[in-house]
């Protein structure tokens, strides 16, 4: 296969050679139509905003959207009505399956695709294999920005859940830096890097970066997915849900972490709608919060027994909840102690909930304060979550609510100013 060619249906598209062929026969396209097709194919499956088309096809020139509409009509006549999907009021999406990535070594691209498939399985073993494939991918083609972004993502997940320190943080950071150096506008790199920033206490910086990106480039699903997480961690829960809805309107296939947002809103029934794929902790915690302790307990026992590869972080989180539900207080507190080695503020907050369920006010306040200092707070959860009912009246707990509200006000003001 030509390494510089995209293939879809019976077509072959060479952006560098500015050639489109159908079953080996060249197809003549006007320059703007060809450029529009290249943009759509490069971002296949993703929404391409009208503003991006206008910037790309007519830089610095004012034209009406009718020019773009005519181009899309011509492409549909050539490729079929369903090839270019209209996303009302926003833009268009290329829907045909595409093989290859122009300019990317084919072997590297195959490793990349397989790595993404393994990441979707969400087990530590599959993510380890995915990381190895992404390393092979970028070694074969060092200019493949998406490969570097996914390598950063896989490395960060392993660092967080498996405890691969200190190697993988360096790999993750270096991988993201490389991705941005090659393609500063890479949407997936911006999304994945946000997750690393949030985990390492840089949520406000991530929020400002994503807000500025949207202001200059317009909304895209990946950037909004990043905002779902970062707004949640800044206690802006309604705004987090709104970002999720916008992301889904732009791209129904995009994955966000909104299940955690609705959990913090104490909207536990909605957790099950959004918590998809391989499941670990969150749906169990939701069942328990809804008063279905036995159901949650049964699920938790089965998952711990059937998933020995949980890793130290998730093992401690799930094990401590199990001990709480089984009435093994000392075991639960011993496992909560492992939160001291957890490098993710939202995870620390979940451990604080377990302390609240045990009426351990001092430990709960300590962990809530640590989560806040490291970049996670939610006054709404502290005020409403029944896990904290036994400790909420304490002076120190009330002080944490006040601190969270102050942080939320500052974050909201900063977000609105970008």
C-alpha angles and dihedrals in degrees: 000000000000105000092216097054136093115209126203130159104331093328132104119198123196109185093184093050091039090227133136119187134185114207088338096311118114117245117208116224131176110254096251092047090050091050091049091052091050091052093049094047094047088055096037113169091016128098114256107203120227089239091058091052091051093048092048101042101034107023112189093357126108114229132159123251088249088079090058092044091055091051092051090049090054092049092051091051088055102038103026133270095274096049094084115040121202116226100200114245092356115061143266141306130206107228106181117105110257127205120207133001118254113251093011123115107253095227089050091050093051090053088049094052092047091048091054090051091053092049089057090060089067098208121128091239093053092046091050089053090046092053090052090051092049089052089053089047096055092040089057093044114018092182095062102112096187090052090056092047092053091045088055091050095049092046092051093049091052092047091052102042104025099036096238097169141193098000103057100050087061090047092048096049093043091048093053092046089053092048092052092045090056097039117009090185097053104140096201091049090053091049096046094043088054089061091054092047093050092049091051098048099264098112096128091052090050091049092052093046093052094043090051090048091054091046093054101034105024128242122316129176097245094051091047090050088056090050091054089066101038095047090050091052089052090054093252095130100160090049090049092055091046090053089052092052092050091048092051092047089055096041120008090195096057116115120224135173094238091127087075091049095055089045089057089049087057088241090135097164089062091056091077092054093056105029099088136158123032108000129214123153117343102071090047090053089048093053090050092048089052090056095258094123097153092050091049092045093052092049092047095051092049094049095048090049095046099041109055090161093071093121127224098287099050092036090058093045095049093038093053092051090049091052091049091052093046093050095246095140099172092047090050093051092046090055091045087059087069087070085081088073095044114111099199121084096206089055090051088055090055090053087052089057089057090053089050090053088055092048089241096150099175094050092044092052092045092054094043089052092048092050090051094049090049094050112278130101139147121179091183091060093045090052099043112025110106090214087077097045093106095051104029097096094061119113093233092049091051088050089056090052089053091048091050092051091051092050091048092052091051093046092048092049092049092048092051092049096057 
